[in-house]
PDB file of C-alpha atoms in Angstrom:
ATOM      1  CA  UNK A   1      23.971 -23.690  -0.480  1.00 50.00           C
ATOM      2  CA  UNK A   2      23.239 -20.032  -2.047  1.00 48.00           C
ATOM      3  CA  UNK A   3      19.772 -22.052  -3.729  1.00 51.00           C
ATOM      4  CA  UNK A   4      18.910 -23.933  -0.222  1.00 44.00           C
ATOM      5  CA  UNK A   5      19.095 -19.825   1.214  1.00 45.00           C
ATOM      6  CA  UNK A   6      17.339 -18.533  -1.509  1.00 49.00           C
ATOM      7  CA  UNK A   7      14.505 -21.390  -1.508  1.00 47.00           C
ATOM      8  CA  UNK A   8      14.160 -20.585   2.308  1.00 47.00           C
ATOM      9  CA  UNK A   9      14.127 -17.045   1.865  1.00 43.00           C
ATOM     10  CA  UNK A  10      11.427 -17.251  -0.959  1.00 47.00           C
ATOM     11  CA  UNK A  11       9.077 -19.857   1.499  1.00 48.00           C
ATOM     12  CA  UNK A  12       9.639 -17.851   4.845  1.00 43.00           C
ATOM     13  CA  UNK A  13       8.185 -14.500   2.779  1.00 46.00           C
ATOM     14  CA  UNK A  14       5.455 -16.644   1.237  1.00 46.00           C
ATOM     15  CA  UNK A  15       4.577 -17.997   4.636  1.00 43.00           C
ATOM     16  CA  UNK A  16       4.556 -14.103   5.873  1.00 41.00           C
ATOM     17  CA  UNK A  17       2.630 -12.673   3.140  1.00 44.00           C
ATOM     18  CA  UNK A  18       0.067 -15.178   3.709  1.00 45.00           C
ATOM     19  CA  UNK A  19      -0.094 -14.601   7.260  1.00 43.00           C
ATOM     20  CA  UNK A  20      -0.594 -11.329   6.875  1.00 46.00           C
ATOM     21  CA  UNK A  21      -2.845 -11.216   3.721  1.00 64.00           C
ATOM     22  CA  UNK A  22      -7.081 -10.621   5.028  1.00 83.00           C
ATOM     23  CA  UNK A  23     -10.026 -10.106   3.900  1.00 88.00           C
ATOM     24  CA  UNK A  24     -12.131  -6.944   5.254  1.00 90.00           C
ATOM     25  CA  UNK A  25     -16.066  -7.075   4.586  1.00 91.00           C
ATOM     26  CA  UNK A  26     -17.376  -3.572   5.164  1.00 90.00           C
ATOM     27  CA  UNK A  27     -20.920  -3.216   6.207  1.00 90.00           C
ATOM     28  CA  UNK A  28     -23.079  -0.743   5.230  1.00 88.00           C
ATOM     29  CA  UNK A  29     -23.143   0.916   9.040  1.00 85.00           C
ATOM     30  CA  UNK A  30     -19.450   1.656   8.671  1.00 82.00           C
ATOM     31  CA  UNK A  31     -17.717  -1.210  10.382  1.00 87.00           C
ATOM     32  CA  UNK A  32     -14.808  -3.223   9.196  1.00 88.00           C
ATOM     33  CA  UNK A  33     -14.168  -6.845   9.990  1.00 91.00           C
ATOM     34  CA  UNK A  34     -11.018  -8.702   8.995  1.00 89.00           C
ATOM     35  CA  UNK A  35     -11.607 -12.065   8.065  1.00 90.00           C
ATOM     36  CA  UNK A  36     -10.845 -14.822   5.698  1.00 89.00           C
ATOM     37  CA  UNK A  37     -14.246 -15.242   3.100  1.00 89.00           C
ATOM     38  CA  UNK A  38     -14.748 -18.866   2.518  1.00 89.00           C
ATOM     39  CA  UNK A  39     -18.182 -18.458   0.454  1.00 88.00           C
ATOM     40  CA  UNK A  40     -20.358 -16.340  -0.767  1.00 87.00           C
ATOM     41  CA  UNK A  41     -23.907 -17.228  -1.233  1.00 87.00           C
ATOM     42  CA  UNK A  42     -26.547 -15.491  -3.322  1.00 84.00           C
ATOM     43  CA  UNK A  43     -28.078 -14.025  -0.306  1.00 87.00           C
ATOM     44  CA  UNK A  44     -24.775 -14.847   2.585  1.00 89.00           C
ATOM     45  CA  UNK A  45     -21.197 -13.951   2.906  1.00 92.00           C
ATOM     46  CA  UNK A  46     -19.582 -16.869   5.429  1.00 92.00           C
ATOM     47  CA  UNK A  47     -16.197 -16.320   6.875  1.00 91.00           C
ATOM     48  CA  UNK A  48     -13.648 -17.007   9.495  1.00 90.00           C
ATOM     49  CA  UNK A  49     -12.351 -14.018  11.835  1.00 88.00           C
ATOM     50  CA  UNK A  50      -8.907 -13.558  10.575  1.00 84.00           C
ATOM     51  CA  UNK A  51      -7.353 -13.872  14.581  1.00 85.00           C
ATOM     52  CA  UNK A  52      -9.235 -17.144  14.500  1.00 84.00           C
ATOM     53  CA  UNK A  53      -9.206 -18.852  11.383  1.00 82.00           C
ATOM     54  CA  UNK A  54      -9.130 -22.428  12.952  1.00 84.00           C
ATOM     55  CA  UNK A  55     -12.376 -20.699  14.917  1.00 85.00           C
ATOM     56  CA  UNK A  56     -16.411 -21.467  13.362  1.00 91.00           C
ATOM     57  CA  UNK A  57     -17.345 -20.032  10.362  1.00 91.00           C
ATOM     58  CA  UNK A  58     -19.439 -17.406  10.363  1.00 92.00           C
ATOM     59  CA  UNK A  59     -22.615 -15.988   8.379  1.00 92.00           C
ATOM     60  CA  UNK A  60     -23.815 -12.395   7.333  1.00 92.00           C
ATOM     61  CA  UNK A  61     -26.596 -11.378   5.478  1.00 91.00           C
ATOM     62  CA  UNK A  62     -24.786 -10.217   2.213  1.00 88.00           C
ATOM     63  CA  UNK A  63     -27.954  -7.026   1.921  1.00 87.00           C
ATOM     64  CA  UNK A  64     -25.766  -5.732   5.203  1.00 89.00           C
ATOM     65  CA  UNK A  65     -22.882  -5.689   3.560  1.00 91.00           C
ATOM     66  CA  UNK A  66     -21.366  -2.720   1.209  1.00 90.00           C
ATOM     67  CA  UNK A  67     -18.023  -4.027   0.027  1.00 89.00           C
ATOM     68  CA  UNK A  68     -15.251  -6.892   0.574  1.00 91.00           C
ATOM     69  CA  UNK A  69     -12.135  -5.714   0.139  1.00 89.00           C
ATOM     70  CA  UNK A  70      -9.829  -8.643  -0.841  1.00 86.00           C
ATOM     71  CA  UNK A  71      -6.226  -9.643   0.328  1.00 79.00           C
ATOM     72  CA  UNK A  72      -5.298  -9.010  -3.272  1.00 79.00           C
ATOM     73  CA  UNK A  73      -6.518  -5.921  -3.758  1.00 78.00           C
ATOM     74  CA  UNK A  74      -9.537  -6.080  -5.618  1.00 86.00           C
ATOM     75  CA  UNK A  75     -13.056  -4.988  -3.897  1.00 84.00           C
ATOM     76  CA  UNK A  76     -16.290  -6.104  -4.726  1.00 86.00           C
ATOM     77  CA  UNK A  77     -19.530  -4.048  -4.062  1.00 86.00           C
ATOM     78  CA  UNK A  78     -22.775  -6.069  -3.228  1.00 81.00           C
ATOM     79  CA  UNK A  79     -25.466  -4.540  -5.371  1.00 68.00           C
ATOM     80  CA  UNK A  80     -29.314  -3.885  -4.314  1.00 49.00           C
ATOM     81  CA  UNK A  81     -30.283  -6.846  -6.155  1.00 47.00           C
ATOM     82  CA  UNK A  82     -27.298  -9.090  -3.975  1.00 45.00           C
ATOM     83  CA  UNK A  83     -25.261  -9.697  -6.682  1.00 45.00           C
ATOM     84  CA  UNK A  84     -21.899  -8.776  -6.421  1.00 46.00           C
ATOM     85  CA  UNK A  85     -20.020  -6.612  -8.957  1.00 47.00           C
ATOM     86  CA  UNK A  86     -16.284  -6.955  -9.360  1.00 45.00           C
ATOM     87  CA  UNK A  87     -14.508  -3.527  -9.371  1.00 46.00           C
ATOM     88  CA  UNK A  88     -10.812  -4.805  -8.947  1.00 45.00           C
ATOM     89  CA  UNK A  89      -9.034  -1.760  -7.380  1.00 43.00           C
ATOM     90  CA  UNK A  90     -11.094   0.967  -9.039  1.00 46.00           C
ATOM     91  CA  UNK A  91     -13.294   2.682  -6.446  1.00 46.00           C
ATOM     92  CA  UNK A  92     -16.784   1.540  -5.560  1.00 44.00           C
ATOM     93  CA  UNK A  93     -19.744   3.086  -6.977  1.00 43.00           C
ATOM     94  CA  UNK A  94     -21.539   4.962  -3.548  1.00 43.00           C
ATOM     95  CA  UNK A  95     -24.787   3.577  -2.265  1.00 42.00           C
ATOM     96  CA  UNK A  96     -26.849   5.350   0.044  1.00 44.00           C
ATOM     97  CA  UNK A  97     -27.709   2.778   2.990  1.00 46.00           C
ATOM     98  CA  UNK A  98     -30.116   4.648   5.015  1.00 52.00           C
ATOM     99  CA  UNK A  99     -30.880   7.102   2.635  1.00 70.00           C
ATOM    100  CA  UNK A 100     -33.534   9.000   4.608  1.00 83.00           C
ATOM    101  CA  UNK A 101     -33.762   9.828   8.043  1.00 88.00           C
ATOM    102  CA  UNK A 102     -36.970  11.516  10.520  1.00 92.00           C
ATOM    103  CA  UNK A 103     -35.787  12.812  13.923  1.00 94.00           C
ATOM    104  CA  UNK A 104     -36.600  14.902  16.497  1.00 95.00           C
ATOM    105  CA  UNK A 105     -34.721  17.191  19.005  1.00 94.00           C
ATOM    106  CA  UNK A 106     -36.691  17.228  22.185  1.00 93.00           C
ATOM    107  CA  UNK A 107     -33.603  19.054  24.146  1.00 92.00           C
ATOM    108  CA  UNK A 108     -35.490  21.939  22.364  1.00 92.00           C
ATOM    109  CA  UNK A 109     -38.148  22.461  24.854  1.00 93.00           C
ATOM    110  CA  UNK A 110     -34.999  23.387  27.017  1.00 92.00           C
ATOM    111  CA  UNK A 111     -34.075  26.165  24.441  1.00 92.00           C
ATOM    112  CA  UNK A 112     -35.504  28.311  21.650  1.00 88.00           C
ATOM    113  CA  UNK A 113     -37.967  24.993  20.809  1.00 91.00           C
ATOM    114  CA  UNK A 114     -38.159  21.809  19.770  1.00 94.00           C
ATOM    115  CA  UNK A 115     -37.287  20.608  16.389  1.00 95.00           C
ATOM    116  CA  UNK A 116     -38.892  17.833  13.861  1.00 95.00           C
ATOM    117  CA  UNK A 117     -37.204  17.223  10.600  1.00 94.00           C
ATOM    118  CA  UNK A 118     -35.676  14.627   7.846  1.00 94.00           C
ATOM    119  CA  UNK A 119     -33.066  14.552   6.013  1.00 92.00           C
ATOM    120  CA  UNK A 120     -31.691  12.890   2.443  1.00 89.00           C
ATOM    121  CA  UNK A 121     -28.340  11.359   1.529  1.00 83.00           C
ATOM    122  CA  UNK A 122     -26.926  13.860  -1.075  1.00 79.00           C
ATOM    123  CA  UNK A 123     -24.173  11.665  -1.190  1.00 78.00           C
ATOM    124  CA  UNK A 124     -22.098   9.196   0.299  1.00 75.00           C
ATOM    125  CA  UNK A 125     -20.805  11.528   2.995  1.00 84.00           C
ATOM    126  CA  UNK A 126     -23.283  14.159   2.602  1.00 87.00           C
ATOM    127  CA  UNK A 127     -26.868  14.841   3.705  1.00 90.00           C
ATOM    128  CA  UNK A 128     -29.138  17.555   3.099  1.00 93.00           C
ATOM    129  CA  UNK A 129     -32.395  18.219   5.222  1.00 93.00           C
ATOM    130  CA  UNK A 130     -35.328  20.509   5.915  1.00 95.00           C
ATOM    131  CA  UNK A 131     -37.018  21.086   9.881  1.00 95.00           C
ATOM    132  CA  UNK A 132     -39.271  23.038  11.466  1.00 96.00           C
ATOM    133  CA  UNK A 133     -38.905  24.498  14.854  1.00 94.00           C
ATOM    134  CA  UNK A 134     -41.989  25.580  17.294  1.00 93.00           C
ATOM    135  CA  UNK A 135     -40.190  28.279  19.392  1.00 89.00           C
ATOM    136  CA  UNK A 136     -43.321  28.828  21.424  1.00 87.00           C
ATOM    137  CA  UNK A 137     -42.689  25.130  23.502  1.00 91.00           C
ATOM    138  CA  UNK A 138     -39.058  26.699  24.570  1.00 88.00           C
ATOM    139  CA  UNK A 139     -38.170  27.822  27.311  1.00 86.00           C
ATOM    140  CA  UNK A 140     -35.433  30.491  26.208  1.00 84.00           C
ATOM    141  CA  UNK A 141     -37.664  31.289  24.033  1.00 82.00           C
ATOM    142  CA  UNK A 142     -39.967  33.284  26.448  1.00 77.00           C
ATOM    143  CA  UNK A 143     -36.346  35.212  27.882  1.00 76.00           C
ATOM    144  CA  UNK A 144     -35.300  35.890  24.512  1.00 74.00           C
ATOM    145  CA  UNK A 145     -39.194  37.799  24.191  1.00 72.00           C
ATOM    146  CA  UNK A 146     -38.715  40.166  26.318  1.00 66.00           C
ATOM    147  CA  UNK A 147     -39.708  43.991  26.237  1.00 59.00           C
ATOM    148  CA  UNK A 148     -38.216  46.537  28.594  1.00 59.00           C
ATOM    149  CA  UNK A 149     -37.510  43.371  31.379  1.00 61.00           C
ATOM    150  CA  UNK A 150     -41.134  42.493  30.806  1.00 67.00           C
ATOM    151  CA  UNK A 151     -41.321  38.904  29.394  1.00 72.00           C
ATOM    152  CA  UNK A 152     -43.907  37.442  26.860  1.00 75.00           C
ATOM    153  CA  UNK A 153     -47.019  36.501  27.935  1.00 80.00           C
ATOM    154  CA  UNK A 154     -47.426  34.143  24.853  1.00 83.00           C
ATOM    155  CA  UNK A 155     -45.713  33.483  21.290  1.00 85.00           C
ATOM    156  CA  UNK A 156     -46.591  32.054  18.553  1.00 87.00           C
ATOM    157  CA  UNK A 157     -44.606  31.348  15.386  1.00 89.00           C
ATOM    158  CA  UNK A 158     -42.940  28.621  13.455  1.00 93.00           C
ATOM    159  CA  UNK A 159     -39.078  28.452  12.113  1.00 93.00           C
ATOM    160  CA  UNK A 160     -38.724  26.701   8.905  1.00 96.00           C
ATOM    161  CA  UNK A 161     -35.317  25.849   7.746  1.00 95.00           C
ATOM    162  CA  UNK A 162     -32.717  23.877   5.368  1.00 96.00           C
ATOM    163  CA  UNK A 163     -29.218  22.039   6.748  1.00 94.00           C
ATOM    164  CA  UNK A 164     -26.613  20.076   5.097  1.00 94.00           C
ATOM    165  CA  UNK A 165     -24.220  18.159   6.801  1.00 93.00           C
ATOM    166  CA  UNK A 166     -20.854  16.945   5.692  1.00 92.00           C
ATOM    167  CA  UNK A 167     -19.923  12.901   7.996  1.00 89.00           C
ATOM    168  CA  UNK A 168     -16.411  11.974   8.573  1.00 85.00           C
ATOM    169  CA  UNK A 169     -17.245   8.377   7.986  1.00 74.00           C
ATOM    170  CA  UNK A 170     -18.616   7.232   3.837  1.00 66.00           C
ATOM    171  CA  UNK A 171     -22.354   6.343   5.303  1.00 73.00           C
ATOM    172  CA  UNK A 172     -23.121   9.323   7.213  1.00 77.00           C
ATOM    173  CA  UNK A 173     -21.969   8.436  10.318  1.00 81.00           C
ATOM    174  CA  UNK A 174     -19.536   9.602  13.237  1.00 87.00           C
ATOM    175  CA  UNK A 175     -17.781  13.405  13.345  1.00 91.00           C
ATOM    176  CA  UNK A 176     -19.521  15.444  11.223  1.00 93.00           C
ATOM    177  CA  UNK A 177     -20.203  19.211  10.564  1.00 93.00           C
ATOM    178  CA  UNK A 178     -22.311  21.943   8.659  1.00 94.00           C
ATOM    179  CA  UNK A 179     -24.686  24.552   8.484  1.00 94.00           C
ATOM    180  CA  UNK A 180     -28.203  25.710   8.490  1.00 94.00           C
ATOM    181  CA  UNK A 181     -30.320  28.642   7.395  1.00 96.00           C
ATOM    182  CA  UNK A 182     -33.623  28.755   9.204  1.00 96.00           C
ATOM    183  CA  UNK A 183     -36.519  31.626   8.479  1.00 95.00           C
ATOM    184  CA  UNK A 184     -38.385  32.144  11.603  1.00 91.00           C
ATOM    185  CA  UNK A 185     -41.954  34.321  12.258  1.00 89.00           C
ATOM    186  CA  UNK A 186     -44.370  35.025  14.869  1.00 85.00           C
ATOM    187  CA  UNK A 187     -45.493  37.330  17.665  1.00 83.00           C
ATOM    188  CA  UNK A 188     -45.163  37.737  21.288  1.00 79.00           C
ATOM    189  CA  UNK A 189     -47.912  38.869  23.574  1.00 79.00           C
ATOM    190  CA  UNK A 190     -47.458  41.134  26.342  1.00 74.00           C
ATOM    191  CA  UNK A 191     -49.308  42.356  29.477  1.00 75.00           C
ATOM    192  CA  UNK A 192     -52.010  39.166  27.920  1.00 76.00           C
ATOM    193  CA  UNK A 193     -55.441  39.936  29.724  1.00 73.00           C
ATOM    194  CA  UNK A 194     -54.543  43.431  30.680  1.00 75.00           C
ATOM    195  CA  UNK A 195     -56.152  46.789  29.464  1.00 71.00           C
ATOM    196  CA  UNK A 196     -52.992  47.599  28.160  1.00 69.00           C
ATOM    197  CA  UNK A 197     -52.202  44.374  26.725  1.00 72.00           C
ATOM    198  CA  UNK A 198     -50.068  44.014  22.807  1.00 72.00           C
ATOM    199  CA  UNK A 199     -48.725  42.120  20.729  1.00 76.00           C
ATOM    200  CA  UNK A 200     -45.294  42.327  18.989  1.00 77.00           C
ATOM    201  CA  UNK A 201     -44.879  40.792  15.713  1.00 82.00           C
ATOM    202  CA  UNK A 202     -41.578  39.900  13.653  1.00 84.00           C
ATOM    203  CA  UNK A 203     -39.493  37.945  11.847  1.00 89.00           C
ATOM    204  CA  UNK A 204     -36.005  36.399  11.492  1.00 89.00           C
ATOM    205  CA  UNK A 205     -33.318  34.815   9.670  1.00 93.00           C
ATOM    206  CA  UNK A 206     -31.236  32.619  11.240  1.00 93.00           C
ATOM    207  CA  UNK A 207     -27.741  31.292   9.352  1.00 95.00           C
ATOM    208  CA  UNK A 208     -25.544  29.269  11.589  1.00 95.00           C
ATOM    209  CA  UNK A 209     -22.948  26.407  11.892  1.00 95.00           C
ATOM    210  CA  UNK A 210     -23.572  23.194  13.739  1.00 93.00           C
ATOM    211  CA  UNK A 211     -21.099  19.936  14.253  1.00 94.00           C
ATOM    212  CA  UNK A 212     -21.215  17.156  16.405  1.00 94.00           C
ATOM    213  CA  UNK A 213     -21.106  12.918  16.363  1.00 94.00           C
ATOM    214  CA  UNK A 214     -24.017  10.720  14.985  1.00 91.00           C
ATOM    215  CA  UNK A 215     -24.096   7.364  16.741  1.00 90.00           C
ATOM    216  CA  UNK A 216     -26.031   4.323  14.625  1.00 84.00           C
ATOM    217  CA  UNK A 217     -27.808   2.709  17.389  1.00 84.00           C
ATOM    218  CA  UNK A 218     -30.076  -0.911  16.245  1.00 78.00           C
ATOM    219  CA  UNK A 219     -32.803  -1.405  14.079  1.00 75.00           C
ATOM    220  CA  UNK A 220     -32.029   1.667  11.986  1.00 81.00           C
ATOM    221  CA  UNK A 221     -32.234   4.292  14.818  1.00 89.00           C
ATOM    222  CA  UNK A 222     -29.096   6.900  15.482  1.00 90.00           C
ATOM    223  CA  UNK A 223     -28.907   9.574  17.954  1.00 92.00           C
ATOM    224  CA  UNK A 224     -26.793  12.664  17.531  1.00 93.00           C
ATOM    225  CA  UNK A 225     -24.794  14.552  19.714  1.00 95.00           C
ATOM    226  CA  UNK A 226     -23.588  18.160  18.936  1.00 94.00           C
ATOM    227  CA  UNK A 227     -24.515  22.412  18.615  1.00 95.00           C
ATOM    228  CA  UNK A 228     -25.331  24.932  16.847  1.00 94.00           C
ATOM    229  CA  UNK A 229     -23.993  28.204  16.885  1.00 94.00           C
ATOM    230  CA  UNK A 230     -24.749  31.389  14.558  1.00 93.00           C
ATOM    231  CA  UNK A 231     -27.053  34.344  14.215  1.00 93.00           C
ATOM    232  CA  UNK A 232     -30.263  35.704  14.288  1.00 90.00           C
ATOM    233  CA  UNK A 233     -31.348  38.857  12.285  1.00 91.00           C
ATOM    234  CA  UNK A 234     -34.209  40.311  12.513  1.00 87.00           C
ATOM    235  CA  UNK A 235     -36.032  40.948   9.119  1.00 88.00           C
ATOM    236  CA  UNK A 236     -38.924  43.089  10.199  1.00 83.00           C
ATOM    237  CA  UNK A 237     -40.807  44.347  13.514  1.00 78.00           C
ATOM    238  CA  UNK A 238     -44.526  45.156  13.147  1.00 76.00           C
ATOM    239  CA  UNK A 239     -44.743  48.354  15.193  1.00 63.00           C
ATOM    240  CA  UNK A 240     -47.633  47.721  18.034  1.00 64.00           C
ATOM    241  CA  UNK A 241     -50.367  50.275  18.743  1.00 57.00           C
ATOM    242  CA  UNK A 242     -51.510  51.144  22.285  1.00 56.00           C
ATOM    243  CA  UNK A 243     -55.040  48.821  22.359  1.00 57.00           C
ATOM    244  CA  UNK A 244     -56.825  52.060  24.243  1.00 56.00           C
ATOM    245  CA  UNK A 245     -55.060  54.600  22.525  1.00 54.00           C
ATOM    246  CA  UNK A 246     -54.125  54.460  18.560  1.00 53.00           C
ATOM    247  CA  UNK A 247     -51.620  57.717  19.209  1.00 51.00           C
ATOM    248  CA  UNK A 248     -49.671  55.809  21.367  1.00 50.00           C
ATOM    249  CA  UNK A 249     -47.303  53.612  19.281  1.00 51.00           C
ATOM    250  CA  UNK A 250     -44.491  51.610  20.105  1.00 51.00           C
ATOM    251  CA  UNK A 251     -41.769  51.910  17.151  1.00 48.00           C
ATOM    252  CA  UNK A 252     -40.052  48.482  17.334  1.00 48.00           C
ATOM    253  CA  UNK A 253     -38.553  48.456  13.655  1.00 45.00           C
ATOM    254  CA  UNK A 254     -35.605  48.877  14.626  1.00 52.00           C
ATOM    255  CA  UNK A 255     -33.009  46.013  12.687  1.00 58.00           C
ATOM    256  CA  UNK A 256     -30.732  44.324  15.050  1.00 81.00           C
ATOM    257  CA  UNK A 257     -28.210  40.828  14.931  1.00 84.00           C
ATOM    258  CA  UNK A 258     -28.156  38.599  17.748  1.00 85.00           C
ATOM    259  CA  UNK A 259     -26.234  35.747  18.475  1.00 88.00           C
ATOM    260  CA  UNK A 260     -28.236  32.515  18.317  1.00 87.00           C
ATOM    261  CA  UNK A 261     -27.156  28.541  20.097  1.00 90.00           C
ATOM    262  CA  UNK A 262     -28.305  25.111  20.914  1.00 92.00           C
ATOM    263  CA  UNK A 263     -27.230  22.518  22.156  1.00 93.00           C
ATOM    264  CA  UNK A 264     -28.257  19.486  19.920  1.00 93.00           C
ATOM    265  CA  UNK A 265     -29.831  16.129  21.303  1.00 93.00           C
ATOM    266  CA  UNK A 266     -30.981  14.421  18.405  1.00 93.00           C
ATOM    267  CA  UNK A 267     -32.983  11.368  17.976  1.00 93.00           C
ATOM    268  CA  UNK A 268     -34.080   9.731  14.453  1.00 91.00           C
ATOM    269  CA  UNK A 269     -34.808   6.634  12.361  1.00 90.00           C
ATOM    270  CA  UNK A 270     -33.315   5.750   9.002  1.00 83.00           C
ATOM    271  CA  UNK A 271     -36.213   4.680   6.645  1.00 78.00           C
TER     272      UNK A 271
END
């Protein structure tokens, strides 16, 4: 009797262990699916959904897959060149699936200007970038100009800045967060077509924070979501000289921090 118990014991936990044992392929966008592999191909992965393993079998590219992580533990990575690489329960080496990105933020003409840049994978959850930003297409831009309640005529100018960006997900996607430093120059023009017209001319740093979530959309396209929040110093003021009368000088070299935001709407393409 006690080896008819044990024997029925040993096949019900068998039978359990089995039920519960999957396979999860993990694509390079982030996205896990449990499954039971049946073959792998030099240039397919076919499997069965593991809630429907009497269901069709299914096949994947294997170049949009990153890793398999077998019911027994082990992993295996799917190399550039498609061929897999056993790593048993070691960690994967990182691979950089999208590894540079264009985009623009168009919600900038809204705010202090729009902004074109690109960015790099650093690393498998980290990016590091480089933008420019025209402040003269803002709007805010023209209200942040002004002199005495007298707002800008005209700017001109360029902001030209770095970012890095830390993702919550291992291919720089979802919840993420960071920071930027941005150098921005230019002049504003006031009382433009006027006997009495100037020009101011300055420059700033900008260091701020931003966070937000990156959405991978098809075809290699992703659209963030987020804001930025920091500073803005100024580095120097050119002081402006009456145009009519040179003894007339307005001393604007005075230093001064103000706080600097935007919201982000970001849209890009992974190269």
């Amino acid at each position: 009797m006690k080896t008819f118990i044990a024997i029925t014991v040993f096949a019900i936990s068998t039978a359990v262990t089995t039920a519960f044992a999957q396979d999860v392929i993990v694509l390079k966008n982030g996205d896990e699916i449990k499954s039971k592999v049946v073959e792998i191909t030099p240039t397919e992965i076919k499997y069965k959904k593991f809630d429907n393993l009497e269901g069709p079998t299914i096949v994947i590219l294997k170049s949009d897959v990153f890793m398999i992580k077998y019911a027994n533990g082990t992993k295996e990575v799917m190399t550039a060149s498609n061929e897999s690489a056993s790593v048993g329960s070691e960690n994967p080496e990182p691979v950089n699936p999208g590894a540079t990105g264009l985009y623009i933020m168009p919600l900038g003409f809204l705010q202090f200007g729009p902004v074109l840049g690109a960015e790099d994978a650093a690393a498998q959850n980290l990016s590091v970038g480089a933008h420019i930003r025209i402040p003269s297409l803002g709007l805010l831009t023209y209200a942040a100009f002004s002199s005495d309640g007298q707002a800008a005529d005209k700017i001109s100018g360029l902001g030209i800045g770095a970012d890095v960006k830390y993702y919550s997900a291992s291919v720089r996607k979802g919840f993420y967060f960071g920071g930027l430093l941005e150098y921005m120059f230019g002049s504003a023009t006031y009382s433009q077509g006027y006997t009495d017209e100037w020009k101011n001319s300055s420059s700033f740093l900008v260091i701020a924070c931003d966070g937000g979530y990156k959405f991978d959309l098809s075809k290699g396209f992703f659209l963030n979501v987020g804001a930025t929040l920091g500073a803005a110093t100024t580095l120097s003021v050119t002081p402006t000289v009456h145009p009519n009368d040179s003894s007339i000088m307005w001393n604007n070299n005075s230093s001064s921090t103000t706080a600097f935001g935007m919201l982000d709407l970001t849209f890009g393409v992974n190269l």
